[in-house]
Short mmCIF file of C-alpha atoms and ligand atoms in Angstrom, two decimals:
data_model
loop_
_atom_site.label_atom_id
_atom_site.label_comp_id
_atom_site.label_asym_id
_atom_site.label_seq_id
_atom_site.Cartn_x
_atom_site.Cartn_y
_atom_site.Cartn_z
CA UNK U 26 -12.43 24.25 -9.26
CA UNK U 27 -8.81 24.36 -9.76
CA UNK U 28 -6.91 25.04 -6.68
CA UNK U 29 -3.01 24.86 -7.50
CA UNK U 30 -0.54 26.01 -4.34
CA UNK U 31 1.27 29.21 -4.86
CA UNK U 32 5.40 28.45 -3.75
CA UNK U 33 6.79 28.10 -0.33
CA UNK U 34 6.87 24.61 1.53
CA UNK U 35 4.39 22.15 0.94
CA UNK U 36 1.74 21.04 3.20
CA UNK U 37 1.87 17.43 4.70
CA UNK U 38 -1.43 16.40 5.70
CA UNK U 39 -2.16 13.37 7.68
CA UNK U 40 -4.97 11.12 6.98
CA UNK U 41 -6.11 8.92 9.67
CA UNK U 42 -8.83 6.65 11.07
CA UNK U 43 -9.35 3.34 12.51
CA UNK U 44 -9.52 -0.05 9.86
CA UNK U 45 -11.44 0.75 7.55
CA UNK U 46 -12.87 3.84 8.27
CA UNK U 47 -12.39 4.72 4.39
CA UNK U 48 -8.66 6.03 3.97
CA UNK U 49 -7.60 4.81 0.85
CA UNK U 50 -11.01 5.45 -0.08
CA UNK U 51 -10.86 9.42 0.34
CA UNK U 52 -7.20 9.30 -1.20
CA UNK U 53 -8.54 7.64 -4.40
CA UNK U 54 -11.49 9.67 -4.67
CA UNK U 55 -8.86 13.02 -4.17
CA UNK U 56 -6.63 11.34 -6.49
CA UNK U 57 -9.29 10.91 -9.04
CA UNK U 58 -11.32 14.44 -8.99
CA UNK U 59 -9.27 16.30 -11.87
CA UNK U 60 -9.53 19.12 -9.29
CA UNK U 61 -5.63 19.86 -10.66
CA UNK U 62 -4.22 19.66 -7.10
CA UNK U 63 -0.87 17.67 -7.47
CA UNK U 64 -0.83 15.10 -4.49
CA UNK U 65 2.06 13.10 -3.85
CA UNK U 66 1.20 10.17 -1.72
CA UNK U 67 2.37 8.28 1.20
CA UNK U 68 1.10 5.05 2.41
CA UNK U 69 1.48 2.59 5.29
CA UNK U 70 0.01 -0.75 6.44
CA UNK U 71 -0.08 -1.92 10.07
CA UNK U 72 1.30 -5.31 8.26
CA UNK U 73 4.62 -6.21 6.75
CA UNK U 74 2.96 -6.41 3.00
CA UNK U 75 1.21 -2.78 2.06
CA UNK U 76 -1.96 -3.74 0.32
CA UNK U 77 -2.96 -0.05 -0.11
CA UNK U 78 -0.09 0.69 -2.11
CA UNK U 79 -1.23 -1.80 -4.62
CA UNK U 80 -5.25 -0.47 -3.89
CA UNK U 81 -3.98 3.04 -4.93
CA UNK U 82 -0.96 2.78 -6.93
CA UNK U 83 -3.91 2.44 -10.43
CA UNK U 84 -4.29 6.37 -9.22
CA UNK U 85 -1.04 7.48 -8.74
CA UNK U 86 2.64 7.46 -10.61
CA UNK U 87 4.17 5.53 -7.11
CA UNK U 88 2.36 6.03 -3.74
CA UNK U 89 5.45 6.20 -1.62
CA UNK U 90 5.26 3.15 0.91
CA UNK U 91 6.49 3.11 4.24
CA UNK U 92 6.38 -0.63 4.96
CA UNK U 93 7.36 -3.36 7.54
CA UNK U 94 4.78 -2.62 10.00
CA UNK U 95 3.01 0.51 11.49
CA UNK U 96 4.20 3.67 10.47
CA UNK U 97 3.61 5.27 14.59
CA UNK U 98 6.32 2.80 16.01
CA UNK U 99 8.46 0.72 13.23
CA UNK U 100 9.16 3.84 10.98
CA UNK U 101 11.94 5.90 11.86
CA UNK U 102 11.38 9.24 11.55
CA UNK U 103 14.39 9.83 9.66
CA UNK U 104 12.95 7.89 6.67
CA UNK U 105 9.87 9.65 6.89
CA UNK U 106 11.43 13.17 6.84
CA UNK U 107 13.22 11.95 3.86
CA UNK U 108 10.60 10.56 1.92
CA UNK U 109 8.59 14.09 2.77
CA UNK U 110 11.79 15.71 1.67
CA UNK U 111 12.07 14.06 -1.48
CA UNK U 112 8.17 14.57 -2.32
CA UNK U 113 8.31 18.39 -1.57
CA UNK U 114 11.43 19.26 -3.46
CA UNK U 115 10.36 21.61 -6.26
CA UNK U 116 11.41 19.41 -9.55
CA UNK U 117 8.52 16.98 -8.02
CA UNK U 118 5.76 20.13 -8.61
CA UNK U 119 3.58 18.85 -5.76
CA UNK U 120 0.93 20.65 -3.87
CA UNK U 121 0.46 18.95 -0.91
CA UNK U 122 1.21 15.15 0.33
CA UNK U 123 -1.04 13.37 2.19
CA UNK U 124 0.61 10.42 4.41
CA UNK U 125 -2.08 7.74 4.64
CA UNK U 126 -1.97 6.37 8.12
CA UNK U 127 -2.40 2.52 8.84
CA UNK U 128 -5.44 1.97 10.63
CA UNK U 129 -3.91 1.65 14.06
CA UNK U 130 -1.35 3.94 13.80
CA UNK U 131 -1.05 6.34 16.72
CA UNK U 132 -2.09 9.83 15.01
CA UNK U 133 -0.03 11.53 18.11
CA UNK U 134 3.28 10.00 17.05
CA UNK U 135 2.75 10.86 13.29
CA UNK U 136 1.53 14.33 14.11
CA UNK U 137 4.88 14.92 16.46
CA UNK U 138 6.90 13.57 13.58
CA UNK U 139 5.81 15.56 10.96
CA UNK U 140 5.95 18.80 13.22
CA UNK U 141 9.42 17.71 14.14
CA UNK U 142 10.70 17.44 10.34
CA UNK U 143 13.64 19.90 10.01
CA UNK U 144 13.00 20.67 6.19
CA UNK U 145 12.31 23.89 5.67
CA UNK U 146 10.11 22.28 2.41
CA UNK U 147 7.19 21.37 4.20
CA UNK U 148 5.04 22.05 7.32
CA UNK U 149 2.30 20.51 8.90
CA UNK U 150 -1.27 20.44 7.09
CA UNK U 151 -3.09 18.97 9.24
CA UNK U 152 -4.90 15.59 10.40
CA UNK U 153 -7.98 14.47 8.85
CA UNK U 154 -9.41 11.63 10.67
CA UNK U 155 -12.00 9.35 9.08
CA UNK U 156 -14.86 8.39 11.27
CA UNK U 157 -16.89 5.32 10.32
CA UNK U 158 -20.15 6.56 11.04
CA UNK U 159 -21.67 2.92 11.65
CA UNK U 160 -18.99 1.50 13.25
CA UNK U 161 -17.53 4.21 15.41
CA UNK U 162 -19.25 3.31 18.63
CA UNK U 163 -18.69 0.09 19.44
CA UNK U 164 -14.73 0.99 17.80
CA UNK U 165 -14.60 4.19 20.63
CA UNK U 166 -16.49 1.28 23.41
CA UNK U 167 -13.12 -1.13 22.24
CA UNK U 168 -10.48 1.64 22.16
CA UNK U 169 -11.18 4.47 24.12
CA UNK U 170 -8.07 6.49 23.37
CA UNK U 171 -9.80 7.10 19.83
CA UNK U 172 -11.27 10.19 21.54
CA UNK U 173 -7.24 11.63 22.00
CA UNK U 174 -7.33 10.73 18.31
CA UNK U 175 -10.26 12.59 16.91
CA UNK U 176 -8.83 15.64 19.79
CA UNK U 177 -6.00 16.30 17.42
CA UNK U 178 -8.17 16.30 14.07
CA UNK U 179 -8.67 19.42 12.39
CA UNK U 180 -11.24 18.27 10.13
CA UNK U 181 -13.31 14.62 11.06
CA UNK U 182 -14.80 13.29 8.34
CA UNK U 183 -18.06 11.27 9.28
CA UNK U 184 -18.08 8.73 6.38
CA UNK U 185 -20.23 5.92 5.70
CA UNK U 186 -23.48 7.91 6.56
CA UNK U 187 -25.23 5.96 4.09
CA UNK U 188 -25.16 2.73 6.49
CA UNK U 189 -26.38 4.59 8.90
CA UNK U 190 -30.12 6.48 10.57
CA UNK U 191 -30.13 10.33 10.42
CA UNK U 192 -30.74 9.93 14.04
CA UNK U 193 -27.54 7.52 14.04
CA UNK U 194 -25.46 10.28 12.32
CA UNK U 195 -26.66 13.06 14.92
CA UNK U 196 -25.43 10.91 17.78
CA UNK U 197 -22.03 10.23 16.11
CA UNK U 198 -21.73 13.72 15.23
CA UNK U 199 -22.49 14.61 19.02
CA UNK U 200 -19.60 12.12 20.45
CA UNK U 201 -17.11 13.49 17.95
CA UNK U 202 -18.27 16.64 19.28
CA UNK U 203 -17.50 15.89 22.79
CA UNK U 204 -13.98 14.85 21.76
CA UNK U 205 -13.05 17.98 19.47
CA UNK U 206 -15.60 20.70 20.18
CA UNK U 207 -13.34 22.70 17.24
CA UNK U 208 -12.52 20.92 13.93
CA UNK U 209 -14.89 21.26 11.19
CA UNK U 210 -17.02 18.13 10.76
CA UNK U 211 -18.02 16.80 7.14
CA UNK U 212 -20.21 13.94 6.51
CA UNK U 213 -19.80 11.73 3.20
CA UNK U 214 -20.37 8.58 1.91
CA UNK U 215 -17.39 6.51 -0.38
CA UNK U 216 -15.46 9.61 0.79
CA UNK U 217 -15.95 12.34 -1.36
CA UNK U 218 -14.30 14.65 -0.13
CA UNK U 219 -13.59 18.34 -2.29
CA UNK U 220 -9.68 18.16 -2.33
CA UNK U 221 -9.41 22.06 -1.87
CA UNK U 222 -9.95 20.65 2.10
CA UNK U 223 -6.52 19.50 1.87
CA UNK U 224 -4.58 23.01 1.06
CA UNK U 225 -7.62 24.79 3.05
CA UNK U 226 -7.36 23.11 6.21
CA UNK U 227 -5.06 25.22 8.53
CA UNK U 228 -7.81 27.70 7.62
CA UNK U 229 -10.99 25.43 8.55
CA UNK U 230 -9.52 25.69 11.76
CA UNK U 231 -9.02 29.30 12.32
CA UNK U 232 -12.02 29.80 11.00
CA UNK U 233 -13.83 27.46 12.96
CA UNK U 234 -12.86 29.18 16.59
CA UNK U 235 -10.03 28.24 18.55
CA UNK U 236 -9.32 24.62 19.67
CA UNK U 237 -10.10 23.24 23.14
CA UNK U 238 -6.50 22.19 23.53
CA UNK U 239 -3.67 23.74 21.92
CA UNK U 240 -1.44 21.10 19.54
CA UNK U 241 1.20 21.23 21.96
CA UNK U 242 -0.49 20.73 24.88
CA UNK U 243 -2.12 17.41 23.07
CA UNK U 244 1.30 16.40 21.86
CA UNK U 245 2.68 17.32 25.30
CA UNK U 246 0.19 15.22 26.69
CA UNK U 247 -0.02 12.48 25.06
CA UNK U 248 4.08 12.25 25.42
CA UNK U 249 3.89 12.10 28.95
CA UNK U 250 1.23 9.45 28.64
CA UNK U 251 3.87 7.21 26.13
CA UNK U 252 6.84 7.20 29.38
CA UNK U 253 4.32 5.68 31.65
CA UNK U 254 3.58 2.39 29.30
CA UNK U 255 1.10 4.09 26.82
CA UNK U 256 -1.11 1.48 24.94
CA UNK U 257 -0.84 1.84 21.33
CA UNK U 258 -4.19 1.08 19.42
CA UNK U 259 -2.25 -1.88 17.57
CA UNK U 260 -1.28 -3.78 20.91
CA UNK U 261 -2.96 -6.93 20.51
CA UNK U 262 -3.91 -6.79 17.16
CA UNK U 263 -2.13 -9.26 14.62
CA UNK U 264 -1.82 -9.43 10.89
CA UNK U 265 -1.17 -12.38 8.25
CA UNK U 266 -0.40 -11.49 5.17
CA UNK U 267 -0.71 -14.25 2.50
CA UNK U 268 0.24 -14.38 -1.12
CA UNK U 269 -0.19 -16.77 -3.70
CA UNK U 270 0.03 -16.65 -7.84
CA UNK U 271 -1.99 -19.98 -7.50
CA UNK U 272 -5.73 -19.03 -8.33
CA UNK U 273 -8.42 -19.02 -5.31
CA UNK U 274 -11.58 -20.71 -5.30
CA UNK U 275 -14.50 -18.34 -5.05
CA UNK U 276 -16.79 -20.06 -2.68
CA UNK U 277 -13.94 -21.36 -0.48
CA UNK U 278 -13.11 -17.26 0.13
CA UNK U 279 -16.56 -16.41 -0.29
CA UNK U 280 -16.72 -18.73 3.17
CA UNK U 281 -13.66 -16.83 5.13
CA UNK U 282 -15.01 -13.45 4.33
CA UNK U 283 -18.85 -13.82 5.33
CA UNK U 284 -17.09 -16.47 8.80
CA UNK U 285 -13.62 -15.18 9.52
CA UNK U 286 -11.98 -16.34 12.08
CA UNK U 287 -12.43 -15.33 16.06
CA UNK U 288 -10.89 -11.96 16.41
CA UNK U 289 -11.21 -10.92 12.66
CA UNK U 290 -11.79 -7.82 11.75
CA UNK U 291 -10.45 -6.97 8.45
CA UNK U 292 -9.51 -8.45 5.26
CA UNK U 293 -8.20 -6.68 2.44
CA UNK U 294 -6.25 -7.66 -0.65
CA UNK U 295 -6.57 -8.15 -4.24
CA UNK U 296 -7.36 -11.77 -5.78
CA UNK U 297 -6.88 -13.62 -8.49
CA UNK U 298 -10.08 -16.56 -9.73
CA UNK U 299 -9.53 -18.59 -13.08
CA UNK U 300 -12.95 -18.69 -13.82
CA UNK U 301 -14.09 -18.19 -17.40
CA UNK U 302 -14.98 -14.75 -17.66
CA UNK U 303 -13.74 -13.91 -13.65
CA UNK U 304 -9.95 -13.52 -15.23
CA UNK U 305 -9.68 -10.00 -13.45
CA UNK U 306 -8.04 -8.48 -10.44
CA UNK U 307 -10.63 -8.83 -7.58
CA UNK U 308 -10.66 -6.35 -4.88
CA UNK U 309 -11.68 -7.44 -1.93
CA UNK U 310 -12.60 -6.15 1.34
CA UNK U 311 -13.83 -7.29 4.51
CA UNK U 312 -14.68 -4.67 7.58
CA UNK U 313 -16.72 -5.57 10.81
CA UNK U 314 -19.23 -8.03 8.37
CA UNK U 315 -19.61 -5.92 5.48
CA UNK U 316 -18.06 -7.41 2.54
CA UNK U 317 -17.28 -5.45 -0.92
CA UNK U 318 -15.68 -6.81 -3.99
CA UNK U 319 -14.51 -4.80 -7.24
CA UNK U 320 -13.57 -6.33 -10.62
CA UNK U 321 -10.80 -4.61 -12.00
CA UNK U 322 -7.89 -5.71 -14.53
CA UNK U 323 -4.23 -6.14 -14.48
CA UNK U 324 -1.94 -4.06 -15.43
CA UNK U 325 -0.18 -5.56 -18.46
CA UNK U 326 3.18 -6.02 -16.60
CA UNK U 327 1.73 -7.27 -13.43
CA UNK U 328 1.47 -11.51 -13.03
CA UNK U 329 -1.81 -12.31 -11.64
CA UNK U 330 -1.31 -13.19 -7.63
CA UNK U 331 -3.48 -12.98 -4.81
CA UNK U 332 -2.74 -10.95 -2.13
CA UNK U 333 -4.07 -10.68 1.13
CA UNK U 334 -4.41 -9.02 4.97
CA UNK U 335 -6.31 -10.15 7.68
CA UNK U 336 -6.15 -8.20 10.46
CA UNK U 337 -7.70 -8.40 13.75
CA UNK U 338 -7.63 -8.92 18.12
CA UNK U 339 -6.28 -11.96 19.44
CA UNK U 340 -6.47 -14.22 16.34
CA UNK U 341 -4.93 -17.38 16.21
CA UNK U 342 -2.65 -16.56 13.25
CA UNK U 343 -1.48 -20.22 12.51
CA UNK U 344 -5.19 -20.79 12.09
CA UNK U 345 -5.74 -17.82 10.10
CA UNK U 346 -2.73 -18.64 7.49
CA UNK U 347 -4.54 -22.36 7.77
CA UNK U 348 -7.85 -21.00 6.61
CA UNK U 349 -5.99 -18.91 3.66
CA UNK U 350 -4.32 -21.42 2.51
CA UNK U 351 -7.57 -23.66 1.99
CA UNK U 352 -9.18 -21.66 -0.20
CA UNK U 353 -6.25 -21.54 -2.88
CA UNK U 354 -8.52 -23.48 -5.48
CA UNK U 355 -6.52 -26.94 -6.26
CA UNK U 356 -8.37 -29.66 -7.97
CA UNK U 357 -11.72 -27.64 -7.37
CA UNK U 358 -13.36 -26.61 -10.81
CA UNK U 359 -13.60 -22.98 -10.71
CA UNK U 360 -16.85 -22.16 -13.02
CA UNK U 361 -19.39 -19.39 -13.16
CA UNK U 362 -21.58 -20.65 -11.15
CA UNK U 363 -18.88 -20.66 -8.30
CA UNK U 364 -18.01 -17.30 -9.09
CA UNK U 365 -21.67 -16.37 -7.77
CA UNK U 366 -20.48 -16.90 -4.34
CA UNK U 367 -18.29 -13.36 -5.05
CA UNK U 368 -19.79 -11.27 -7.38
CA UNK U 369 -22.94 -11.17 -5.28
CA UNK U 370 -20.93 -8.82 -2.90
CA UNK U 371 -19.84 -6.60 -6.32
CA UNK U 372 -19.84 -2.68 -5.39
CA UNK U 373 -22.71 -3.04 -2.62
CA UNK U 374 -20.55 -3.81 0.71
CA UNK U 375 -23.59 -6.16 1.52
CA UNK U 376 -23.22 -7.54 5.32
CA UNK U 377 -23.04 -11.38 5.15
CA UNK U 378 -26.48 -13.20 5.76
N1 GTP V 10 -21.16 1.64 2.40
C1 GTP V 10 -20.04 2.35 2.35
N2 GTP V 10 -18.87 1.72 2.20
C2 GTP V 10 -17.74 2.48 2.18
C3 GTP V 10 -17.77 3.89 2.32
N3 GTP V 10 -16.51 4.35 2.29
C4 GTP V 10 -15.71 3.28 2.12
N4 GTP V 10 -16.45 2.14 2.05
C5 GTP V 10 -15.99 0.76 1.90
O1 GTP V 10 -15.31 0.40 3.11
C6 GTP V 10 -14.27 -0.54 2.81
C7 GTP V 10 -12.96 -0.07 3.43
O2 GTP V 10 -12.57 1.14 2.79
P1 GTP V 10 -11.05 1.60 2.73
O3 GTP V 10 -11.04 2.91 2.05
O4 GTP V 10 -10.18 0.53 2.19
O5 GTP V 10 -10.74 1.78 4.29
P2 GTP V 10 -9.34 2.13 4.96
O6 GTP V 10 -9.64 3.05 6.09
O7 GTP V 10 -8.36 2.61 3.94
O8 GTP V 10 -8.89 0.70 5.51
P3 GTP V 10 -7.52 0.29 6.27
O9 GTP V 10 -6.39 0.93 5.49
O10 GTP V 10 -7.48 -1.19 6.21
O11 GTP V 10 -7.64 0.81 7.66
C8 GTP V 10 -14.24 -0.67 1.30
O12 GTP V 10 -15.00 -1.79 0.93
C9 GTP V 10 -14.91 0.59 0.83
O13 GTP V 10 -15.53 0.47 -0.45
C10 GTP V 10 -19.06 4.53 2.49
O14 GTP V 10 -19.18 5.74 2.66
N5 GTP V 10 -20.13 3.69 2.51
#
């Protein structure tokens, strides 16, 4: 179904859920329907080196990337009104932009941001938060202002059902309930999502009854909660970022990924292996145990270089960079057999024995 906007300003929707959760995910699968939407694309990383810009950008002419940090606090919302500006203005022909959250960025801040944009070019679309149906527990057990977050969704998207019981899935479903008894509630897996959700949503919403708080009085809430020493989700959380054009050795990563260090929760990045055959651009992810890799290739102009995040709660980030560093491959002989140790985890987000 093609489902091109008609003039006037264009929807900004949010797209938000904790590390993980399956953001870039959705965007790539929106990105990558051919339902003739135009989406321009806005990403941000809670550290200093976006690695979904470079997990999308194979999608997309540019994702837009708001870097140095999480978008909810180091952004100022001046350069976010003016990269929304510049994305709606007509020569760019775009139907909506989705702004991909980092995955502890406050969705209260970016929601009063967006509503606060002067430009008459776009208005708020909406915030679709990603729920990891597996994880989503013990995450709302950890960080129970995620309920405030799912409050302001207007759709909650219940991914990852596959790692999950039907019974499991009922029980999330009920708990997002209890936190938003009015935003429409989809269940996916890989986040395939129908993109007409994106221009549709302000009507989801009126369609699905009214909400059990108004925006305002969530926004109004939630700012009277940030003058009295509001935690953010990212307070004590740390990220290293490490980079190297020097090729990694397979089992050496293969070990951080399936032991990370204490406090480890996430490792994204692409990688580069010299292994014969293994020349490609590895994508590799890491989320509470589950580990996925993806061969892809390099873009012609691009120089093969690892690049990596860790992110997690009270690491010991000298330790962490330590531990990266060690598995750039050296002397080591790199050979197929090696490269076992990584293409075991190859499109089935196996949890590490
Ligand atoms: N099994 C399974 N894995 C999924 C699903 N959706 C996403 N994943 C995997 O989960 C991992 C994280 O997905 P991302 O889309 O990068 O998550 P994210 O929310 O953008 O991550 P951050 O930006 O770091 O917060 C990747 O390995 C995905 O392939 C799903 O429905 N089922």
């Amino acid at each position: 179904m093609s489902t091109v906007r008609s003039r006037g300003p264009v929807p900004v929707v949010l797209l938000a859920g904790f590390l993980g959760a399956g953001k870039t995910t959705v965007l790539n699968h929106l990105l990558r329907s051919g339902s003739g939407l135009r989406i321009g694309v806005v990403v941000n990383d809670f550290g200093a080196v976006s690695i979904d810009a470079l997990l999308v950008s194979g999608a997309v002419d540019g994702a837009v990337t708001l870097g140095n940090g999480c978008i909810c606090c180091t952004t100022d919302a001046d350069s976010l009104e003016s990269v929304m500006g510049e994305l709606a203005k007509p020569s760019a022909g775009l139907d909506v932009v989705v702004i991909e959250a980092s995955g502890l960025a406050e969705p209260t801040a970016l929601v009063r941001m967006v509503t606060a944009a002067r430009s008459d070019r776009i208005l708020y679309g909406g915030l679709i938060y990603l729920v990891d149906a597996e994880q989503f527990t013990e995450t709302r057990t950890r960080h129970p202002q995620i309920d405030d977050h799912v409050a302001l969704a207007d759709l909650v998207v219940l991914n990852k059902t596959d790692r999950v019981s039907t019974d499991g899935a009922a029980a999330v479903h009920e708990a997002i309930r209890g936190a938003n008894a009015s935003a429409a509630v989809l269940s996916t897996t890989h986040g395939v999502l129908d993109p007409a959700m994106l221009i549709d949503l302000p009507d989801t919403v009126a369609d699905d009854g009214p909400r059990q708080l108004e925006l305002a009085d969530l926004l109004a809430d939630d700012h009277d909660a940030h003058d009295h020493d509001h935690a953010h989700l990212h307070d004590g959380y740390q990220s290293v970022d490490f980079s190297t054009a020097t090729p990694l050795h397979p089992r050496a990563l293969a070990a951080v990924l399936e032991r990370p260090p204490v406090g480890v929760y996430r490792i994204k990045g692409v990688v580069f292996f010299d292994a014969p055959g293994h020349r490609g651009r590895y994508v590799v992810h890491g989320v509470g145990g589950h580990i996925s890799v993806t061969a892809t290739r390099w873009a012609a102009d691009e120089t093969p270089t690892t690049r990596l995040v860790v992110i997690g709660a009270g690491v010991d980030v000298d330790e962490v960079r330590t531990v990266l560093e060690a598995t750039v491959a050296g002397d080591r002989t790199t050979d197929r057999q090696s490269m076992l140790a990584i293409t075991r985890y190859e499109h089935q987000g196996r949890r590490a024995s």
